[in-house]
Structures are given as structure tokens and as C-alpha cells.
Amino acid sequence: MITLKGAAVSAKIKEQVEELLAGLEGKVPKLAIVRVGERPDDLSYERGALKKMESFGLQGESFAFPQDITDEAFKEEFAKINENPDIDGILLLRPLPKQIREKDIEHMINPGKDLDGISPENIAKVFAGDDTGFAPCTAEAVVEVLKSSDIPLAGKRVAIVGRSMVVGRPLSMLMLKENATVTICHTRTENLKETCKSAQILVAAAGRARMVDASYVGTDAVVVDVGINVDENGKLCGDVDFDSLEGTASMATPVPGGVGTVTTAVLARHLVLAALKK
Ligand code: NAP
């Protein structure tokens, strides 16, 4: 089984970013990461994203607000960032605390700065197969991993476990745009194992530690693990039991070191594209 490492894909995206940057005549695009509270997974994603921006020669700044900030106060702060001409793109870490109406923020964010595809305009574009907007970075990262590894998608049976608006749904649309035949699975799917097993490409985005083992995987299938979980021993792990796939899958992405690193590279590319569009 071949391990599809994210670092190689991220390096290719870095080259694209460097080419795109040439069109900005020395201007260095700036990302704003907006965080409410101190959730460990948000902090870890923020650190990773800031590190990636730096290594790609881009600017990143974190805007952190207290967990108990009111809806009104947060919207005021968010509007300032949204309107700040020095900021080219925004990454909003979600979910937000319950007192903040997340839907309002999705409608507020300038679609041109919405690097993670949360605004209705960008989501509509993903569903319409229009690539002039920004798709959610993780969904795009999955397609990037496959394309960059020369894995054909056209005509292939793809099963995606998960139907969230962050990963499963937009990814199914991006796969459809690549002419794959897509099955979206979720907690109500009957015969989940059989459905997954019949796929040539299986994407696990369920948020369940090591749920997908070899019994879900068809012979020579390609497995992409989107999951980021902490197991019972406090260890970072994916949705896939990677070691169990040896002898069944042809290729698989590891966690850590797989889709996650590509997600922040896609974010960097979106940032430069946003600056160029301005
Ligand atoms: P989510 O909103 O919790 O959605 C999980 C989806 O998986 C739901 O559609 C759910 O079905 C389905 N599901 C859960 N358990 C299942 C089961 N036993 N059988 C079948 N389907 C099941 O999660 P998410 O935000 O999409 O994230 C998914 C995973 O990706 C998480 O581990 C998250 O940490 C990770 N993630 C990674 C990145 C990255 O950059 N690599 C980025 C974002 C998220 P229902 O709809 O029926 O409930």
C-alpha cells in the first residue's frame, strides 16, 4: 500500500503560490484568522495555518475574542475585519459559541474574502460547478490530493462518509465536477460497509476515531482520511484504521501528515487568489 503524504501535495501548491505571488508586484497578502474562545482544536488549527502562511511567504494574524462575547459585540468586531482593506482573506474558526448567530456571519462575510467557502454565494458556486468562488479548503484538499497523485476521478465510484457542509457535501459536488459517480453516506445509510466496499475511492469524513477498517475497503481502493480525532489514549488519529488497510487498499492518506497539511496549503492559495482578485 502506498502512503499518500500531504507534504508532497503541499509542496506543489507552494510552487503555484509562488507563481501567483509574482502577479502581486511585491504586495504580501494577509490572512485574518478569527477565533472565539480557546478550544484546543481551534488553537491547533490556527497554529498550523499561521505556520503555513509564514512558510509560503504570506502574512497571517489571529483575531481572538472571549468565549462569552455577545452576538452584537462579535458582529461589530467581525465587520471591522471584513471591511479592513489590509486584510485579503478571512478564516473563521467554527463552531462559534451558541450565543453568536453563525448564520448571520455566513451572510455578512465578504465572499471575496471568504477563503473557506462559508458564504451562500461561494457555496452556491460550488454546487453549480462554478470555480470562480472559494470552496471549503478541506473539501478542495481531498480533490487536490487525488489529482496531484494522478488518481483519475472521471467515471470512478466514490463513496464519502459524512454529509457536513464543511466536508462531505461540498466534496461530493467537487467530485461530481470531476465526473466521478458519487455516493454520500451518513448515519442513516443502510449497508454502510457494503456501500463503502464497492467504492474505488473512499473518503472518510465522519469524525469517528479509526471507524473505517479493512472491512469497509474494496480491493485496491484508494482511501482518503479527513478525520482529525483524539483517541482514548489522547493520541491524534483519523477516521481510518490505517494499519489495517495493508494488503487491501492500494493507497491511503495518513493522519497526521495527510489531508490536514494540504488544507492549509489550499487556504494559502485561496489567500493569494483573493488578493489578486482585489
Ligand atoms: P460533522 O459535522 O460531525 O459531520 C460528520 C458526518 O459524518 C455527518 O454527516 C454524520 O452523519 C456522519 N457520520 C458520523 N458518524 C457516522 C457513522 N458511524 N456512520 C456513518 N456516517 C457517520 O464533522 P465534519 O465537520 O464534517 O468533520 C469530519 C471529520 O473531519 C472530523 O474528524 C473533523 O475533525 C475532520 N476535519 C478535518 C479537516 C482537515 O483539514 N483535515 C477539516 C475539517 C474537519 P449524520 O449527518 O447522519 O449525522
Short mmCIF file of C-alpha atoms and ligand atoms in Angstrom, two decimals:
data_model
loop_
_atom_site.label_atom_id
_atom_site.label_comp_id
_atom_site.label_asym_id
_atom_site.label_seq_id
_atom_site.Cartn_x
_atom_site.Cartn_y
_atom_site.Cartn_z
CA MET A 1 0.00 0.00 0.00
CA ILE A 2 1.30 3.44 -0.96
CA THR A 3 1.10 6.21 1.65
CA LEU A 4 -0.21 9.41 0.08
CA LYS A 5 1.64 12.05 2.05
CA GLY A 6 0.25 15.56 2.27
CA ALA A 7 3.70 17.20 2.30
CA ALA A 8 4.37 16.40 -1.37
CA VAL A 9 0.99 17.87 -2.39
CA SER A 10 1.56 20.93 -0.22
CA ALA A 11 4.97 21.48 -1.88
CA LYS A 12 3.32 21.53 -5.31
CA ILE A 13 0.77 24.08 -4.09
CA LYS A 14 3.62 26.18 -2.71
CA GLU A 15 5.10 26.37 -6.22
CA GLN A 16 1.73 27.55 -7.58
CA VAL A 17 1.50 30.14 -4.80
CA GLU A 18 4.96 31.47 -5.67
CA GLU A 19 3.94 31.85 -9.32
CA LEU A 20 0.71 33.61 -8.34
CA LEU A 21 2.58 35.94 -5.97
CA ALA A 22 4.60 37.25 -8.92
CA GLY A 23 1.38 38.90 -10.13
CA LEU A 24 1.09 40.95 -6.94
CA GLU A 25 4.21 43.05 -7.53
CA GLY A 26 5.64 42.70 -4.04
CA LYS A 27 2.42 43.00 -2.11
CA VAL A 28 2.19 40.29 0.57
CA PRO A 29 -1.39 39.04 1.09
CA LYS A 30 -2.69 38.94 4.64
CA LEU A 31 -4.92 36.35 6.28
CA ALA A 32 -7.07 37.08 9.34
CA ILE A 33 -7.88 34.06 11.49
CA VAL A 34 -10.93 34.82 13.61
CA ARG A 35 -11.32 32.76 16.77
CA VAL A 36 -13.77 32.91 19.65
CA GLY A 37 -12.65 31.11 22.82
CA GLU A 38 -9.68 28.81 23.35
CA ARG A 39 -10.76 25.41 22.06
CA PRO A 40 -7.68 23.20 21.73
CA ASP A 41 -8.60 22.07 18.18
CA ASP A 42 -9.06 25.71 17.09
CA LEU A 43 -5.72 26.66 18.62
CA SER A 44 -4.01 23.76 16.90
CA TYR A 45 -5.56 24.61 13.50
CA GLU A 46 -4.66 28.29 14.00
CA ARG A 47 -1.02 27.43 14.78
CA GLY A 48 -0.82 25.17 11.72
CA ALA A 49 -2.37 27.78 9.44
CA LEU A 50 -0.13 30.61 10.68
CA LYS A 51 2.94 28.43 10.26
CA LYS A 52 1.89 27.53 6.72
CA MET A 53 1.32 31.19 5.77
CA GLU A 54 4.80 32.04 7.02
CA SER A 55 6.43 29.17 5.17
CA PHE A 56 4.62 30.22 1.96
CA GLY A 57 5.80 33.84 2.40
CA LEU A 58 2.35 35.17 3.35
CA GLN A 59 1.11 37.16 6.35
CA GLY A 60 -1.28 35.83 8.97
CA GLU A 61 -2.78 37.41 12.05
CA SER A 62 -5.01 35.91 14.70
CA PHE A 63 -8.02 37.89 15.98
CA ALA A 64 -9.16 36.18 19.17
CA PHE A 65 -12.27 37.05 21.18
CA PRO A 66 -13.51 35.81 24.55
CA GLN A 67 -15.83 32.80 24.65
CA ASP A 68 -18.62 34.90 26.22
CA ILE A 69 -18.52 37.79 23.72
CA THR A 70 -22.05 38.88 22.84
CA ASP A 71 -23.56 38.40 19.41
CA GLU A 72 -23.67 42.16 18.88
CA ALA A 73 -20.08 42.79 20.00
CA PHE A 74 -18.74 39.95 17.86
CA LYS A 75 -20.57 41.21 14.78
CA GLU A 76 -19.10 44.67 15.34
CA GLU A 77 -15.58 43.24 15.55
CA PHE A 78 -16.15 40.94 12.61
CA ALA A 79 -17.40 43.83 10.47
CA LYS A 80 -14.16 45.74 11.15
CA ILE A 81 -12.06 42.80 9.94
CA ASN A 82 -14.38 42.21 6.99
CA GLU A 83 -14.04 45.84 5.88
CA ASN A 84 -10.33 46.27 6.64
CA PRO A 85 -8.62 46.88 3.26
CA ASP A 86 -5.32 45.49 4.61
CA ILE A 87 -6.90 42.07 5.09
CA ASP A 88 -7.24 39.98 1.95
CA GLY A 89 -8.86 36.86 3.37
CA ILE A 90 -10.62 35.55 6.45
CA LEU A 91 -10.69 32.13 8.11
CA LEU A 92 -13.41 31.89 10.75
CA LEU A 93 -12.85 29.03 13.20
CA ARG A 94 -16.13 27.23 13.87
CA PRO A 95 -18.37 26.25 15.51
CA LEU A 96 -18.91 29.60 17.25
CA PRO A 97 -20.36 29.69 20.77
CA LYS A 98 -24.14 29.32 20.86
CA GLN A 99 -24.89 33.00 21.65
CA ILE A 100 -23.47 34.05 18.27
CA ARG A 101 -25.75 33.55 15.28
CA GLU A 102 -23.34 31.83 12.91
CA LYS A 103 -25.79 32.08 10.00
CA ASP A 104 -25.62 35.89 10.20
CA ILE A 105 -21.84 35.78 9.91
CA GLU A 106 -22.09 33.48 6.87
CA HIS A 107 -24.23 36.15 5.23
CA MET A 108 -22.03 39.01 6.43
CA ILE A 109 -18.65 37.78 5.25
CA ASN A 110 -17.43 39.38 2.03
CA PRO A 111 -17.45 36.46 -0.48
CA GLY A 112 -14.19 37.79 -1.93
CA LYS A 113 -12.51 37.33 1.48
CA ASP A 114 -14.35 34.13 2.37
CA LEU A 115 -11.42 31.75 1.89
CA ASP A 116 -13.17 28.71 3.42
CA GLY A 117 -16.36 28.92 1.38
CA ILE A 118 -18.93 29.60 4.11
CA SER A 119 -20.92 32.37 2.40
CA PRO A 120 -24.10 31.48 0.49
CA GLU A 121 -22.52 32.88 -2.71
CA ASN A 122 -19.46 30.64 -2.51
CA ILE A 123 -21.49 27.58 -1.50
CA ALA A 124 -23.87 28.16 -4.42
CA LYS A 125 -20.90 28.33 -6.79
CA VAL A 126 -19.55 25.01 -5.50
CA PHE A 127 -22.94 23.38 -6.03
CA ALA A 128 -23.25 24.94 -9.51
CA GLY A 129 -19.82 23.65 -10.55
CA ASP A 130 -18.60 27.26 -10.93
CA ASP A 131 -14.98 27.52 -9.81
CA THR A 132 -14.78 31.33 -9.66
CA GLY A 133 -15.50 31.33 -5.90
CA PHE A 134 -13.86 29.63 -2.92
CA ALA A 135 -14.75 26.04 -1.99
CA PRO A 136 -14.25 24.87 1.61
CA CYS A 137 -10.50 24.24 1.89
CA THR A 138 -10.72 20.69 3.26
CA ALA A 139 -13.06 19.52 0.50
CA GLU A 140 -10.77 21.05 -2.12
CA ALA A 141 -7.75 19.49 -0.38
CA VAL A 142 -9.18 15.99 -0.85
CA VAL A 143 -9.55 16.52 -4.61
CA GLU A 144 -6.08 18.06 -4.69
CA VAL A 145 -4.52 15.00 -3.02
CA LEU A 146 -6.11 12.68 -5.57
CA LYS A 147 -5.33 14.81 -8.63
CA SER A 148 -1.82 15.53 -7.53
CA SER A 149 -1.24 11.78 -7.11
CA ASP A 150 -2.53 11.18 -10.67
CA ILE A 151 -5.53 9.21 -9.46
CA PRO A 152 -8.23 9.51 -12.10
CA LEU A 153 -11.67 10.59 -10.86
CA ALA A 154 -13.74 10.60 -14.05
CA GLY A 155 -16.17 7.68 -14.10
CA LYS A 156 -14.93 6.30 -10.76
CA ARG A 157 -17.20 5.12 -7.96
CA VAL A 158 -16.56 7.42 -4.99
CA ALA A 159 -18.10 6.93 -1.55
CA ILE A 160 -17.92 9.74 1.00
CA VAL A 161 -18.76 9.01 4.63
CA GLY A 162 -20.10 12.28 6.03
CA ARG A 163 -22.52 14.92 4.76
CA SER A 164 -21.49 18.07 6.65
CA MET A 165 -21.46 21.45 4.93
CA VAL A 166 -17.75 21.71 5.70
CA VAL A 167 -16.59 18.47 4.12
CA GLY A 168 -19.00 15.81 2.82
CA ARG A 169 -21.49 17.89 0.83
CA PRO A 170 -19.12 20.31 -0.90
CA LEU A 171 -16.68 17.47 -1.57
CA SER A 172 -19.43 15.45 -3.26
CA MET A 173 -20.04 18.41 -5.60
CA LEU A 174 -16.33 18.87 -6.35
CA MET A 175 -16.08 15.14 -7.13
CA LEU A 176 -19.14 15.36 -9.37
CA LYS A 177 -17.49 18.22 -11.24
CA GLU A 178 -14.60 15.81 -11.88
CA ASN A 179 -17.16 13.38 -13.36
CA ALA A 180 -16.96 10.85 -10.52
CA THR A 181 -20.06 8.82 -9.60
CA VAL A 182 -20.64 9.85 -6.01
CA THR A 183 -22.43 8.17 -3.11
CA ILE A 184 -22.81 10.23 0.08
CA CYS A 185 -23.09 8.14 3.26
CA HIS A 186 -24.22 9.18 6.75
CA THR A 187 -25.58 7.73 9.98
CA ARG A 188 -28.82 6.60 8.31
CA THR A 189 -27.12 4.81 5.41
CA GLU A 190 -28.12 1.16 5.22
CA ASN A 191 -25.39 -1.35 4.41
CA LEU A 192 -22.67 1.22 5.03
CA LYS A 193 -19.84 -1.30 4.85
CA GLU A 194 -21.00 -2.79 1.55
CA THR A 195 -21.51 0.67 0.04
CA CYS A 196 -18.02 1.74 1.07
CA LYS A 197 -16.52 -1.53 -0.08
CA SER A 198 -17.91 -1.14 -3.58
CA ALA A 199 -16.20 2.25 -3.99
CA GLN A 200 -12.95 2.67 -5.93
CA ILE A 201 -12.22 5.82 -3.91
CA LEU A 202 -13.37 6.02 -0.29
CA VAL A 203 -13.30 9.28 1.68
CA ALA A 204 -13.83 9.08 5.44
CA ALA A 205 -15.13 12.33 6.98
CA ALA A 206 -17.27 11.08 9.85
CA GLY A 207 -15.28 12.32 12.85
CA ARG A 208 -15.15 8.81 14.39
CA ALA A 209 -11.74 7.59 15.52
CA ARG A 210 -10.50 4.65 13.38
CA MET A 211 -14.07 3.70 12.39
CA VAL A 212 -13.13 2.65 8.86
CA ASP A 213 -11.07 -0.53 8.82
CA ALA A 214 -10.26 -3.01 6.05
CA SER A 215 -13.79 -4.45 6.19
CA TYR A 216 -15.06 -1.17 4.62
CA VAL A 217 -12.48 -1.12 1.86
CA GLY A 218 -12.57 -2.80 -1.54
CA THR A 219 -9.51 -4.45 -3.05
CA ASP A 220 -7.10 -1.85 -4.45
CA ALA A 221 -9.31 1.07 -3.41
CA VAL A 222 -7.82 4.50 -2.67
CA VAL A 223 -8.68 5.72 0.84
CA VAL A 224 -8.60 9.38 1.89
CA ASP A 225 -8.87 10.08 5.61
CA VAL A 226 -10.24 13.52 6.51
CA GLY A 227 -10.84 12.76 10.18
CA ILE A 228 -8.96 14.52 12.96
CA ASN A 229 -9.78 12.82 16.24
CA VAL A 230 -8.20 12.17 19.59
CA ASP A 231 -8.31 8.50 20.61
CA GLU A 232 -8.82 7.06 24.11
CA ASN A 233 -5.09 7.46 24.80
CA GLY A 234 -5.11 11.14 23.85
CA LYS A 235 -3.35 10.39 20.53
CA LEU A 236 -4.25 12.18 17.30
CA CYS A 237 -5.85 9.79 14.81
CA GLY A 238 -8.03 9.74 11.72
CA ASP A 239 -11.34 8.09 10.87
CA VAL A 240 -9.42 5.25 9.24
CA ASP A 241 -7.57 2.40 10.89
CA PHE A 242 -4.60 2.94 8.58
CA ASP A 243 -2.56 -0.11 9.60
CA SER A 244 -5.47 -2.48 8.94
CA LEU A 245 -5.58 -1.47 5.24
CA GLU A 246 -2.24 -3.08 4.32
CA GLY A 247 -2.99 -5.75 1.71
CA THR A 248 -6.44 -4.31 0.85
CA ALA A 249 -6.17 -0.67 -0.21
CA SER A 250 -3.78 0.39 -2.97
CA MET A 251 -3.16 3.84 -1.47
CA ALA A 252 -4.19 5.73 1.66
CA THR A 253 -3.54 9.07 3.34
CA PRO A 254 -2.14 9.03 6.90
CA VAL A 255 -3.25 11.12 9.90
CA PRO A 256 -1.36 13.19 10.81
CA GLY A 257 0.56 14.07 7.65
CA GLY A 258 -2.24 13.68 5.11
CA VAL A 259 -5.18 15.91 4.19
CA GLY A 260 -4.61 18.38 7.06
CA THR A 261 -1.39 19.82 5.69
CA VAL A 262 -2.96 20.15 2.23
CA THR A 263 -5.95 22.01 3.71
CA THR A 264 -3.75 24.86 4.96
CA ALA A 265 -1.87 24.90 1.63
CA VAL A 266 -5.20 25.31 -0.19
CA LEU A 267 -6.04 28.09 2.27
CA ALA A 268 -2.79 29.84 1.30
CA ARG A 269 -3.63 29.51 -2.40
CA HIS A 270 -7.09 30.94 -1.77
CA LEU A 271 -5.50 33.88 0.07
CA VAL A 272 -3.28 34.79 -2.88
CA LEU A 273 -6.19 34.38 -5.31
CA ALA A 274 -8.31 36.68 -3.11
CA ALA A 275 -5.56 39.31 -3.14
CA LEU A 276 -5.20 39.00 -6.91
CA LYS A 277 -8.97 39.38 -7.44
CA LYS A 278 -8.97 42.58 -5.36
P1 NAP B 1 -19.54 16.54 11.38
O1 NAP B 1 -20.14 17.87 11.08
O2 NAP B 1 -19.65 15.96 12.74
O3 NAP B 1 -20.16 15.50 10.34
C1 NAP B 1 -19.89 14.14 10.41
C2 NAP B 1 -20.66 13.42 9.34
O4 NAP B 1 -20.34 12.05 9.41
C3 NAP B 1 -22.18 13.53 9.49
O5 NAP B 1 -22.77 13.72 8.22
C4 NAP B 1 -22.56 12.19 10.08
O6 NAP B 1 -23.84 11.71 9.65
C5 NAP B 1 -21.51 11.26 9.52
N1 NAP B 1 -21.25 10.16 10.45
C6 NAP B 1 -20.83 10.23 11.74
N2 NAP B 1 -20.74 9.00 12.27
C7 NAP B 1 -21.08 8.13 11.29
C8 NAP B 1 -21.20 6.73 11.25
N3 NAP B 1 -20.94 5.96 12.32
N4 NAP B 1 -21.60 6.17 10.09
C9 NAP B 1 -21.89 6.93 9.01
N5 NAP B 1 -21.79 8.28 8.99
C10 NAP B 1 -21.39 8.87 10.13
O7 NAP B 1 -17.99 16.54 11.03
P2 NAP B 1 -17.13 17.38 9.94
O8 NAP B 1 -17.02 18.79 10.39
O9 NAP B 1 -17.62 17.08 8.57
O10 NAP B 1 -15.71 16.72 10.14
C11 NAP B 1 -15.49 15.34 9.91
C12 NAP B 1 -14.10 14.97 10.38
O11 NAP B 1 -13.15 15.69 9.61
C13 NAP B 1 -13.79 15.34 11.82
O12 NAP B 1 -12.92 14.37 12.36
C14 NAP B 1 -13.06 16.66 11.71
O13 NAP B 1 -12.20 16.90 12.81
C15 NAP B 1 -12.30 16.45 10.45
N6 NAP B 1 -11.93 17.68 9.72
C16 NAP B 1 -10.70 17.68 9.17
C17 NAP B 1 -10.27 18.77 8.46
C18 NAP B 1 -8.91 18.74 7.82
O14 NAP B 1 -8.38 19.77 7.42
N7 NAP B 1 -8.31 17.56 7.65
C19 NAP B 1 -11.10 19.89 8.33
C20 NAP B 1 -12.40 19.84 8.84
C21 NAP B 1 -12.80 18.71 9.54
P3 NAP B 1 -25.24 12.47 10.01
O15 NAP B 1 -25.30 13.64 9.09
O16 NAP B 1 -26.27 11.45 9.72
O17 NAP B 1 -25.13 12.85 11.46
#
